[in-house]
XYZ file of C-alpha atoms in Angstrom:
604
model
C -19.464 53.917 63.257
C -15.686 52.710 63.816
C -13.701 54.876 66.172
C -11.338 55.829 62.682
C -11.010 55.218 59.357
C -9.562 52.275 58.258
C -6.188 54.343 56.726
C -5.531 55.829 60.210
C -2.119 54.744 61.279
C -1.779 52.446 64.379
C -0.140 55.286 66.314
C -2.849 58.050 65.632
C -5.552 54.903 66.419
C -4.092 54.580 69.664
C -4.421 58.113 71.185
C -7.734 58.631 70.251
C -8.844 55.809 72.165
C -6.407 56.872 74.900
C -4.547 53.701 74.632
C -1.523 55.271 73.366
C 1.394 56.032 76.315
C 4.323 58.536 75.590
C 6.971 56.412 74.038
C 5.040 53.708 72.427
C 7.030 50.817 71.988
C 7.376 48.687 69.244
C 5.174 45.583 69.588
C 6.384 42.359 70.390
C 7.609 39.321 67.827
C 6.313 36.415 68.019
C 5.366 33.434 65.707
C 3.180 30.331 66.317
C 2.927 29.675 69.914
C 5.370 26.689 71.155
C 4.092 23.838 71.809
C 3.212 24.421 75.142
C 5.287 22.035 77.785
C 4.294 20.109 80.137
C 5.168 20.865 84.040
C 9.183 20.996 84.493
C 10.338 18.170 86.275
C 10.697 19.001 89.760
C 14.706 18.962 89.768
C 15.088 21.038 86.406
C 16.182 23.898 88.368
C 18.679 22.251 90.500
C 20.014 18.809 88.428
C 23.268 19.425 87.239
C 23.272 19.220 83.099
C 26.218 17.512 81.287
C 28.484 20.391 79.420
C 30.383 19.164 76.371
C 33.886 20.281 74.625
C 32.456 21.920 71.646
C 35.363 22.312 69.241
C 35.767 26.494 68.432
C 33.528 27.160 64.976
C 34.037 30.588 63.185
C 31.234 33.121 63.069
C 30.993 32.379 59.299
C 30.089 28.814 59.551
C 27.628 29.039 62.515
C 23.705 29.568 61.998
C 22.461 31.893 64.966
C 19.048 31.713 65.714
C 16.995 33.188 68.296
C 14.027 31.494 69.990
C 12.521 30.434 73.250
C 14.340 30.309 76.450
C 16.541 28.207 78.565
C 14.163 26.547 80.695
C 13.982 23.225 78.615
C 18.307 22.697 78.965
C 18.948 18.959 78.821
C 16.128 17.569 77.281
C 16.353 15.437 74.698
C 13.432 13.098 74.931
C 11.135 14.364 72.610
C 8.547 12.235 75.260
C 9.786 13.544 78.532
C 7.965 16.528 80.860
C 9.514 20.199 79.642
C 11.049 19.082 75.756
C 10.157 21.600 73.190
C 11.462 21.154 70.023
C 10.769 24.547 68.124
C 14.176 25.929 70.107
C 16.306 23.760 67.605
C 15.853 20.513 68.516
C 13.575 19.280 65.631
C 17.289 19.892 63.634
C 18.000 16.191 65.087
C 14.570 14.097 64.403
C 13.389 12.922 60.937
C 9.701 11.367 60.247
C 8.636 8.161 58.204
C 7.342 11.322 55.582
C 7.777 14.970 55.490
C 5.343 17.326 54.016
C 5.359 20.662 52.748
C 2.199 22.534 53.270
C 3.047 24.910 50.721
C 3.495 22.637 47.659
C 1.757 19.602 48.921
C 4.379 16.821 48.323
C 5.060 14.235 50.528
C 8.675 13.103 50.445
C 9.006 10.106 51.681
C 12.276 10.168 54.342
C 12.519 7.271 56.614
C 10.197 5.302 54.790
C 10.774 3.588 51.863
C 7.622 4.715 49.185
C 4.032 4.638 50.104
C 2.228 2.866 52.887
C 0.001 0.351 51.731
C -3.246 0.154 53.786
C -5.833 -2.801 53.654
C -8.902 -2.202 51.423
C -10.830 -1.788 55.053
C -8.233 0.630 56.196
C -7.752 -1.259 59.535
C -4.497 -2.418 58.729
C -1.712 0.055 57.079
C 2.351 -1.431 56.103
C 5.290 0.580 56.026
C 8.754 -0.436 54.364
C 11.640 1.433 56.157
C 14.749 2.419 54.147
C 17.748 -0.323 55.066
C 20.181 2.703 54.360
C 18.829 4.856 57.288
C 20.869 4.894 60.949
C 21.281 6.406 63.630
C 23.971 8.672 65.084
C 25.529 5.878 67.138
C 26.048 3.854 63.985
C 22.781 1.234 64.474
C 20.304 0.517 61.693
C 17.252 2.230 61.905
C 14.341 -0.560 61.415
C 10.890 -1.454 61.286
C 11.134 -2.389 64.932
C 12.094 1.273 66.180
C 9.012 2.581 64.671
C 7.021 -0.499 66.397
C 8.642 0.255 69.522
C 7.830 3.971 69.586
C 4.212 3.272 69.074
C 3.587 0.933 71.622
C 5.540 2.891 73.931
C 3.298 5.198 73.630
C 0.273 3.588 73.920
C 1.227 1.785 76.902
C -0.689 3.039 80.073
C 2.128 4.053 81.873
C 2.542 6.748 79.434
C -0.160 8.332 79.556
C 1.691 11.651 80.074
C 4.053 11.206 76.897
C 2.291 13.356 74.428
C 0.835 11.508 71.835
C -0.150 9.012 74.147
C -4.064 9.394 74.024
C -4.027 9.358 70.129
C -1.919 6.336 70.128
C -4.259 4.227 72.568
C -7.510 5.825 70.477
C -6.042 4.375 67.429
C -3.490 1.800 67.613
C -4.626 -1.975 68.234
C -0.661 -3.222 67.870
C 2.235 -2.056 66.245
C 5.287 -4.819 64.846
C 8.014 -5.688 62.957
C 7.149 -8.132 60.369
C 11.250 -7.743 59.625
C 13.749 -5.953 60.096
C 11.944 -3.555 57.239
C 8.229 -3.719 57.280
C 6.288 -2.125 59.747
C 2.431 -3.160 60.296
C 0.012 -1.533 62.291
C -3.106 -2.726 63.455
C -6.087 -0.159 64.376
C -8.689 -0.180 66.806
C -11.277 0.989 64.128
C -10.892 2.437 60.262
C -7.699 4.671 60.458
C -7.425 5.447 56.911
C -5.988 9.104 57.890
C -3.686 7.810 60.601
C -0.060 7.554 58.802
C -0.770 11.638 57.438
C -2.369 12.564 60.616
C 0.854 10.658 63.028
C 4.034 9.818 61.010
C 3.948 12.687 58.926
C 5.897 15.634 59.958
C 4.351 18.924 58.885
C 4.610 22.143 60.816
C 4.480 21.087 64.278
C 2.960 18.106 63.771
C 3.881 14.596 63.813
C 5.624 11.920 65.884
C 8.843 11.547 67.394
C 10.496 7.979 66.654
C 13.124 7.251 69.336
C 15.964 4.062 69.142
C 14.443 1.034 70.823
C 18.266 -0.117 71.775
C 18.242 2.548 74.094
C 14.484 3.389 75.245
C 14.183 -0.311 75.547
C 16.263 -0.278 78.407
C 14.738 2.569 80.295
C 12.406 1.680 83.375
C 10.836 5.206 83.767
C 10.569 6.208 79.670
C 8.924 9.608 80.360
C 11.430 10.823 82.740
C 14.528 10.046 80.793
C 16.364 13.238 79.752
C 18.302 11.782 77.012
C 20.703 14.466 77.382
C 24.663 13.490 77.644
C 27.352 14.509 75.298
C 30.043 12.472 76.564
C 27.532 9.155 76.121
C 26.773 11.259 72.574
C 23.033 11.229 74.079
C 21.064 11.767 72.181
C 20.772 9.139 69.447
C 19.462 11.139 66.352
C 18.916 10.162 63.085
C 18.709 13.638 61.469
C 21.852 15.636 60.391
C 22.813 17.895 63.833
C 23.897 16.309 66.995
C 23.449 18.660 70.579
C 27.199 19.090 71.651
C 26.708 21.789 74.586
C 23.620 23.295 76.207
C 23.271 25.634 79.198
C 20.363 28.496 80.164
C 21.785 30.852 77.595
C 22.642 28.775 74.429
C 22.383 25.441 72.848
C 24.899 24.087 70.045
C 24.021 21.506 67.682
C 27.082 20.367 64.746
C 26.688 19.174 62.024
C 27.065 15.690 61.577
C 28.716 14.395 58.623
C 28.332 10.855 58.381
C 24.362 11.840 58.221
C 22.895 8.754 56.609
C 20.576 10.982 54.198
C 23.767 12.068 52.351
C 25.270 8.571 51.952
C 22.293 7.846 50.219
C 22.040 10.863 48.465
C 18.499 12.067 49.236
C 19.526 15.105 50.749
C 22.679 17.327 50.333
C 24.574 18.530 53.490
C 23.599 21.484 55.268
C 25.618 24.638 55.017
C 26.210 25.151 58.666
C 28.888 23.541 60.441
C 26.849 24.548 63.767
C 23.544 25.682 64.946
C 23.600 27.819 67.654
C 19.798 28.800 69.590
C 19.852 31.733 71.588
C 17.044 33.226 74.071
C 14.570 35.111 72.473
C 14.802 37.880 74.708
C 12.663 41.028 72.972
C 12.080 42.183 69.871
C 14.027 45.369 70.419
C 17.261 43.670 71.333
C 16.558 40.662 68.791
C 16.210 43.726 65.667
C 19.308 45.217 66.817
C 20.977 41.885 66.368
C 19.609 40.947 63.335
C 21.024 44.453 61.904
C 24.478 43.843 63.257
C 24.760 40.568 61.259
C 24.688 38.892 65.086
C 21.561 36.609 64.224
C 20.601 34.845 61.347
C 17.156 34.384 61.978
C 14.634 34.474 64.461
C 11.057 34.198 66.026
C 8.773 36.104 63.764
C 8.103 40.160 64.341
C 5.593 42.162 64.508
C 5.488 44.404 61.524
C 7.061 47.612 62.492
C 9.815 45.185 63.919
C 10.956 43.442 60.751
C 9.874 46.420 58.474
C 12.433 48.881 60.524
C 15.246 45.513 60.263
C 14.519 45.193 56.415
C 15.807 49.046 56.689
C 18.632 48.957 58.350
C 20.195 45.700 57.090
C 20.453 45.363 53.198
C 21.011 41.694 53.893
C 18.027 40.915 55.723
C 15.245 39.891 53.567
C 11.395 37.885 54.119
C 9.076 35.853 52.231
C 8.294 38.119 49.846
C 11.934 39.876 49.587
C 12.609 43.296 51.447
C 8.741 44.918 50.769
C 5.619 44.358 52.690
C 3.745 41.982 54.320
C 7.083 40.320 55.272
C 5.775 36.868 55.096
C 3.886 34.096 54.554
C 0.011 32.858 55.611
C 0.981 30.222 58.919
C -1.242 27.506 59.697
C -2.308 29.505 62.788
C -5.300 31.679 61.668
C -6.606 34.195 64.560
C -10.140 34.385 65.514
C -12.696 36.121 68.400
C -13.422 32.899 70.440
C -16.855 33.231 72.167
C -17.551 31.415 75.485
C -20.942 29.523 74.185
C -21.722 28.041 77.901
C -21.928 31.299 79.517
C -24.397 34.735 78.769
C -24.951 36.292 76.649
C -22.905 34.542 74.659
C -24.263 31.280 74.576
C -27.149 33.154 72.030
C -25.754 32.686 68.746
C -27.572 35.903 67.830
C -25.352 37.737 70.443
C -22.191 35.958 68.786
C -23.445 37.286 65.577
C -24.332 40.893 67.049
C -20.381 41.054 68.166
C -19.167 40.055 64.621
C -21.180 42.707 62.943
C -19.350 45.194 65.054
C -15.619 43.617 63.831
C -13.999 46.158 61.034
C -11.518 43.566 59.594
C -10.038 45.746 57.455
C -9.308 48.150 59.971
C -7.619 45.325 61.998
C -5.100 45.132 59.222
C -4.541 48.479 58.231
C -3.908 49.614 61.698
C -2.628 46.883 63.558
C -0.988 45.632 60.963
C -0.291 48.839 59.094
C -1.591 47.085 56.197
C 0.827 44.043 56.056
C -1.919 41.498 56.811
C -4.902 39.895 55.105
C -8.070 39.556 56.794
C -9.503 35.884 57.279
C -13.442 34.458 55.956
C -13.305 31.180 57.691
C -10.726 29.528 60.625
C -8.639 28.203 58.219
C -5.450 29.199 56.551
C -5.692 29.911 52.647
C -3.470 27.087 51.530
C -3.856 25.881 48.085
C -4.956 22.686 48.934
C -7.910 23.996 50.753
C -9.245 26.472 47.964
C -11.777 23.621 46.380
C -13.452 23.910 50.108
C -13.747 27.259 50.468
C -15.192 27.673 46.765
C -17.957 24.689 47.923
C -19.147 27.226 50.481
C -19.057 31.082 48.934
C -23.063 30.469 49.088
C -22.994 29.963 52.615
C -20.645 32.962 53.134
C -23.591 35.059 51.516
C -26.001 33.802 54.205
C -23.734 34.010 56.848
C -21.036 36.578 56.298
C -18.288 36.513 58.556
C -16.820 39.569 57.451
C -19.863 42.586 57.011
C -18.706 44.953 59.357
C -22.548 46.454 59.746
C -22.599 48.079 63.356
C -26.723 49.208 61.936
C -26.407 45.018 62.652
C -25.188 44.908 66.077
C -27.766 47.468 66.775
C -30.865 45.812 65.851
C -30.285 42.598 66.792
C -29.268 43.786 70.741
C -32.150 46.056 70.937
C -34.574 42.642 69.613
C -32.823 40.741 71.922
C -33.671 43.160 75.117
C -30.755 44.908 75.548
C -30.730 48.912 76.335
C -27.481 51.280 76.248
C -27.007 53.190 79.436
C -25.753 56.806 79.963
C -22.348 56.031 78.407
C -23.896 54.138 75.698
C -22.767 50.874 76.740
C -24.907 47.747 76.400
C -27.115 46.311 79.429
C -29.075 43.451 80.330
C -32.553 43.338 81.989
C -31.122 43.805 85.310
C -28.956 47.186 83.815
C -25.698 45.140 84.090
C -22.990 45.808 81.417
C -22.392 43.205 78.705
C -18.564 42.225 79.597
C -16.858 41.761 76.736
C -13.109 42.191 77.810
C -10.851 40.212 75.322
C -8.352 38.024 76.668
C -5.445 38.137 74.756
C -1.737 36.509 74.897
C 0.772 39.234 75.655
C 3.067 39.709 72.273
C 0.719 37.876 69.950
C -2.276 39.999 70.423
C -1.259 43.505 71.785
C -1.182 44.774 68.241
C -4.662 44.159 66.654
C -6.329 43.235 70.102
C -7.048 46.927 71.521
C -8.056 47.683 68.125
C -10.808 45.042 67.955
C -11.666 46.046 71.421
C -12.443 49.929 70.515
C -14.802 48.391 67.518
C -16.678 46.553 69.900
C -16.258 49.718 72.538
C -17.802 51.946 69.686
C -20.699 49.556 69.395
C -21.932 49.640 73.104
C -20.080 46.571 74.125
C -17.811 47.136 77.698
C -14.900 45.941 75.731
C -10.999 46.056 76.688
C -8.361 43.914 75.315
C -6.334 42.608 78.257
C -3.359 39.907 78.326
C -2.233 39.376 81.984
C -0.117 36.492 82.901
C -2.655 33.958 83.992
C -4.187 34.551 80.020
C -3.710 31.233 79.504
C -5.357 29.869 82.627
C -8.523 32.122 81.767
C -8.889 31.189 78.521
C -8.345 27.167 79.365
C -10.938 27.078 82.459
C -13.573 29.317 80.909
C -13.230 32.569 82.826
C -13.152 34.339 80.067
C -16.204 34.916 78.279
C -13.960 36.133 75.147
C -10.743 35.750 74.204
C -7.971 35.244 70.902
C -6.509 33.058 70.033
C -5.248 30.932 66.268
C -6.900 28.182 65.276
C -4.041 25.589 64.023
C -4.721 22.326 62.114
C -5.774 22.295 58.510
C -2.939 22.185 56.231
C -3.789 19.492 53.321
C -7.917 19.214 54.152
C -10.178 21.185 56.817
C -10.676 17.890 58.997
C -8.380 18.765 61.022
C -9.598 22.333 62.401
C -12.796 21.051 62.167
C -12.227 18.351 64.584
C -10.942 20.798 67.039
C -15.046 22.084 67.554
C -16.287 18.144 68.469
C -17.729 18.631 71.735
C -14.925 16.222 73.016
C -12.546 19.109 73.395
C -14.923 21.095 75.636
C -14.338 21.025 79.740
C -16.787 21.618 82.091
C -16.614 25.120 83.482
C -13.997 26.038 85.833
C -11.918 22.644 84.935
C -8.751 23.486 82.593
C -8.482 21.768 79.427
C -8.511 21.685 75.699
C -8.597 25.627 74.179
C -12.184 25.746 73.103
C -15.359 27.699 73.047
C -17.435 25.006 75.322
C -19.834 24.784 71.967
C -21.711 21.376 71.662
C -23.871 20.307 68.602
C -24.356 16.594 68.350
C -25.220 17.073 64.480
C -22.074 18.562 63.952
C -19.790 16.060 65.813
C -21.657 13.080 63.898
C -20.658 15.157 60.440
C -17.038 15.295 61.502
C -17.048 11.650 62.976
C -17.555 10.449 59.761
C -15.059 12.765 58.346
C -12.323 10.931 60.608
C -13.159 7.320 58.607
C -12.397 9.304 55.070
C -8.818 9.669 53.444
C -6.600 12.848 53.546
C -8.352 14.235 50.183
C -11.167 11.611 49.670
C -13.724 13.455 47.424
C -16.568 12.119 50.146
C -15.038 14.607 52.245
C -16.229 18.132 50.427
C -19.983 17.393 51.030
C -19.520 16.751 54.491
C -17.491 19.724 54.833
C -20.547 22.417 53.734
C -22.780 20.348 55.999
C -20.375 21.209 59.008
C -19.824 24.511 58.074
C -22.925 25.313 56.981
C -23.773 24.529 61.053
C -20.739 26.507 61.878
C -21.723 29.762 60.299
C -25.368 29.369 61.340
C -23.962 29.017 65.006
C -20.505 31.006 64.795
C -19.281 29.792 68.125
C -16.511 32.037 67.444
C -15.742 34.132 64.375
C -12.384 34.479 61.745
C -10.656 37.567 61.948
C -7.093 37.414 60.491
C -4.946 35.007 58.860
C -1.605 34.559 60.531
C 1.358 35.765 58.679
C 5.186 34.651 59.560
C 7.424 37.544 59.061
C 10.442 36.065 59.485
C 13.829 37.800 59.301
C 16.383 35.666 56.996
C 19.755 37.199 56.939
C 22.094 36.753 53.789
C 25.078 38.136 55.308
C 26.292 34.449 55.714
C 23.316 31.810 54.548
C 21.546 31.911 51.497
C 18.448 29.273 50.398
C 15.926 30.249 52.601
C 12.813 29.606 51.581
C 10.540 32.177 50.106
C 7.577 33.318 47.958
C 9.935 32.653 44.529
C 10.889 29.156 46.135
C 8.484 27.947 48.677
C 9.566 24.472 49.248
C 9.039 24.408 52.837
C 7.159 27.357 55.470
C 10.326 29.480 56.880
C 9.832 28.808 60.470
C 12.456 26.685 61.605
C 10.729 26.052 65.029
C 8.565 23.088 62.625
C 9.352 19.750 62.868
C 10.805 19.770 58.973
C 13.834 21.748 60.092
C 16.251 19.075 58.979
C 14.946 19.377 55.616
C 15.338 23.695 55.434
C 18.949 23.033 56.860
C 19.880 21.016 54.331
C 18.696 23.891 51.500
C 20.842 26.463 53.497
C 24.458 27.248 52.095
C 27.147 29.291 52.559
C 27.121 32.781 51.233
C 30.837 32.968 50.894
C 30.388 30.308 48.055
C-alpha cells in the first residue's frame, strides 16, 4: 500500500517517511533546464569584458527579470563555448519562422512566405524579406542564411552546436540572390526547415551577419561582445548595452526593422534588465516588492505564497491554482536498460506498478499538477496521436498504480524480501533503486516517488548531489529523472530521442538516455524522419513505435511539466496566458522577441 493517502499534504508526507527536517524550506524554482553550455573558455574568468555607458532608464520603463547566472558575461556568439541564450539574449535573434506551440501558427519573420521544397524533398527555397536588417544598418539576405549554414557544417566547427545536424543534413547551402536561399540535402529532408530554421521553445538556429563572421579566422571562439563596436549585430528589437557578473542590460532599439515594416509593434520596455537567479526565497520576496517582473518558474508553494502577497502578480491561469501552463518538458522515471535488473522489461514494469501518480501531484505538487500517460506534453496538436493509441494504453498502462503488481511479478522473477522487507536477488543483494535527481527540479516529487517504491520493497532514495548530471550521462545511475523535451507540433521528435544512436557505451558520457536498443524501433522512426511535420503517413508509424515502447517501457511517464511563472502587472501588462495564449510564457525560449513586443506599459 502507499506510505499515505493521496490527500496527505506534502509536509505531513514528509515526516512520516522521516524526510521532513525542522524548518522545511520552501522548494526550489526552476523551469526547463538551460541549455546546458559547453566548457567556459579557459580565460572567461580572467579576460577583461567591455562595459558600456548605458544611458539612466526609470524603474517604470525597465523589464526586470531574473534568471541564470553571470558566468556566460560577454558572449554574444550564439556559436561560441559558454553562450546561453535563455538569460535574455534570445531578446536580440529572430528566425526565418517562429512558432507557437500553443496555437500552432507559423509566422513567417525573416522569411518571406513559405519554403518551397522539390517534389523529392532534397531540395527546399527560401525568399528572405528585402525589408529586414540588421542593427548596424546592412541588409539582411539570402547569403547570411547561406553563410550560417555552411559555417556550421564546416569541419572546423564541429564544436558550434548545431554542427552535427548541419553536416547530417546539409549537402550545400547558397544564395541564388540577394533574396532566395536554396539548400541542398544529403538525403530527403522534408522536415528540415521546421526541425532547423524554426524557432520554437528552445529550438532552432541562430543566423549570424556574414559581413562580420566572414572575417573571423577562429568562428567558435569569437565573443561577439563589444558595445563601443555596438557588437553584437542583431536583427531582433534589443541591443546588449552593459553586462557584468551581476546584470545584463539590453535597450530597446527603435529603428527595429520589424516595425518599419509593420509586422510587429514596439515593445513596451525601453530596457531589459537580467538579474541572477539567486533562490527562490529571495527571488519571491522580490517579486512581492514590485523589484522583478518576472522570473524562472517556482515551485508551487513559491508562486502560490507570491500570488498572496502581491495583488499584481498573476500566472497562466490568473491568481488560482496550478499557476501555469503544460511545458514541452514532460518528467519521467528513466530506467538504465544495460544494467540489472533493469535491463528486464518485466522489472521496469514491476517499478511502474509501484508509482502512485496521483499522489505525486497531490503531495508534491499539492495538487497543482497533472499526471502524464505517455513522454509527451498534451499539446493540441498531438491529441490525434494519443487517441490512435488509448488501446495500447489498456494493454500497457502506464499509470495503474497496482503494488499486488509489483509483487507478483518480483516474486516470478526470483526475487525474495529480506528482514526489512526490501527486495533481493539470488545472491540476497538489495535491488538499488536510488533515484538520481537534479537538485531544484526534482526535490519536490522525487522523495515522494522514492517512498512508493520504498513501500514496495525496492531500496529506494531520491538523491541529487552535484555530480547528478555526470551520473545520469555515463550510466552510473541505474535510475534517475529527468523531462523528456521535443514534441511540440508531432511526436517525431521525442521519439527520435530513444534511436539507439543516442545511447553511449557504459561509463562514456553522452547523450541523456536509457542505453535501450531495439533495431525494429529505430527502423520505425527512421522512416518517420523522411515524412513531413504532420504527414498523415506519420500516425501509423507512430502506434507501431509506441506500441514497442509500452511493451518495453525503457522508462515510464510520470508528470507533465507545468511553468508557473510569476508575471507582475505592477508595470507590464500582455503577458501571455490561458485567456490569450499566443506564445508559452517563458521568456528563456528563443521567441522572446516576439512576447516583448506584446508587452506594454501599465501606466498606459
Amino acid at each position: 500500500m502507499s506510505p499515505m493517502s493521496p490527500d496527505g499534504s506534502r509536509r505531513d508526507f514528509l515526516k512520516l517517511t522521516g524526510l521532513a527536517t525542522s524548518g522545511l524550506v520552501l522548494a526550489a524554482a526552476c523551469g526547463t533546464p538551460e541549455a546546458p553550455p559547453g566548457p567556459q573558455p579557459s580565460q572567461t574568468s580572467s579576460r577583461p569584458v567591455p562595459r558600456g555607458k548605458p544611458k539612466s532608464v526609470p524603474r517604470e520603463k525597465t523589464l526586470m527579470l531574473a534568471n541564470g547566472d553571470g558566468s556566460d558575461v560577454g558572449i554574444c556568439n550564439p556559436y561560441a563555448s559558454g553562450f546561453n541564450h535563455q538569460r535574455g539574449l534570445a531578446a536580440m535573434f529572430e528566425p526565418l519562422y517562429f512558432y507557437s506551440a500553443f496555437t500552432g501558427e507559423t509566422i513567417p519573420w525573416l522569411a518571406d512566405g513559405q519554403p518551397t521544397y522539390t517534389s523529392d524533398n532534397t531540395q527546399v527555397t527560401i525568399k528572405t524579406r528585402k525589408d529586414a536588417s540588421w542593427s548596424d544598418g546592412k541588409p539582411f539576405t539570402a547569403g547570411d542564411v547561406a553563410f550560417t549554414l555552411m559555417m556550421l557544417k564546416d569541419k572546423k566547427n564541429t564544436a558550434m552546436q548545431y554542427s552535427a545536424d548541419m553536416r547530417e543534413w546539409v549537402k550545400s547551402a547558397r544564395a541564388v540572390d540577394d533574396n532566395t536561399v536554396e539548400i541542398s540535402f544529403t538525403k530527403p529532408a522534408p522536415r528540415f526547415v521546421f526541425d532547423y530554421l524554426y524557432m520554437k521553445n528552445d529550438l532552432g538556429i541562430f543566423l549570424v551577419p556574414e559581413h562580420i563572421f566572414s572575417q573571423q579566422k577562429k568562428q567558435a571562439e569569437f565573443l561577439f561582445y563589444d558595445p563601443a563596436k555596438k557588437w553584437p549585430v542583431v536583427t531582433g528589437p534589443y541591443q546588449m548595452v552593459d553586462w557584468t557578473n551581476q546584470r545584463r542590460l539590453l535597450d530597446r532599439r527603435d529603428d527595429w526593422w520589424a516595425v518599419k515594416a509593420q509586422i510587429a509593434e514596439q515593445p513596451g520596455p525601453q530596457r531589459v534588465i537580467v538579474v541572477p537567479f539567486t533562490d527562490p526565497t529571495n527571488t519571491a520576496q522580490r517579486l512581492i516588492n514590485n523589484e522583478l517582473d518576472s522570473s524562472l518558474d517556482l515551485r508551487p508553494p513559491v508562486i502560490k505564497q507570491v500570488v498572496k502577497e502581491n495583488p499584481k502578480v498573476v500566472t497562466w491561469t490568473g491568481r488560482s491554482a496550478p499557476y501555469g501552463y503544460i511545458d514541452w518538458w514532460p518528467q519521467s522515471l528513466f530506467f538504465n536498460c544495460a544494467v540489472p535488473p533493469y535491463n528486464d522489461p518485466d522489472v521496469r514494469r514491476a517499478v511502474n506498478h509501484a508509482i502512485n501518480r496521483d499522489q505525486l501531484v497531490s503531495v508534491g505538487y499539492e495538487g497543482a499538477g497533472t499526471i502524464s500517460q505517455l513522454p509527451f506534453p498534451n499539446f493540441p496538436p498531438l491529441q490525434k496521436y494519443f487517441d490512435a493509441i488509448q488501446s495500447l494504453l489498456q494493454r500497457y498502462p502506464t499509470n495503474a498504480h497496482d503494488p499486488a503488481k509489483t509483487e507478483q511479478i518480483m516474486t516470478s522473477k526470483g526475487f525474495k524480501k529480506d528482514n526489512q522487507n526490501l527486495w533481493v536477488d539470488k545472491s540476497g543483494k538489495r535491488v538499488d533503486a536510488t533515484i538520481y535527481g537534479l537538485q531544484d527540479l526534482t526535490t519536490d516529487y522525487g522523495p515522494i516517488l522514492a517512498e512508493q517504491l520504498r513501500a514496495a520493497g525496492f531500496n529506494a532514495s531520491h538523491q541529487a548531489p552535484s555530480d547528478s548530471g555526470t551520473r545520469i550521462a555515463d550510466g552510473s545511475a541505474k535510475l534517475f529523472l529527468f523531462g523528456f523535451a521535443g514534441a511540440i507540433a508531432d511526436p517525431y521528435p521525442s521519439l527520435e530521442l530513444m534511436h539507439s544512436r543516442h545511447v553511449s557505451k557504459m561509463g562514456v558520457q553522452g547523450d541523456i538516455s536509457t542505453r535501450w536498443k531495439n533495431a525494429d524501433y529505430d527502423k520505425i522512426v527512421e522512416r518517420m524522419s523522411s515524412l513531413p511535420v504532420g504527414d498523415p503517413g506519420e500516425l501509423p508509424l507512430f502506434v507501431q513505435a509506441m506500441e514497442i515502447y509500452l511493451k518495453n517501457l525503457p522508462h515510464t511517464p510520470l508528470l507533465q511539466w507545468l511553468h508557473r511563472i510569476p508575471f507582475n502587472t505592477t508595470y507590464w501588462t500582455g503577458w501571455p496566458s490561458k485567456s490569450d495564449p499566443y506564445l508559452p510564457g517563458a521568456f528563456w525560449f528563443k521567441t522572446l522577441p516576439l512576447e516583448l513586443s506584446h508587452l506594454k506599459s501599465a501606466k498606459g
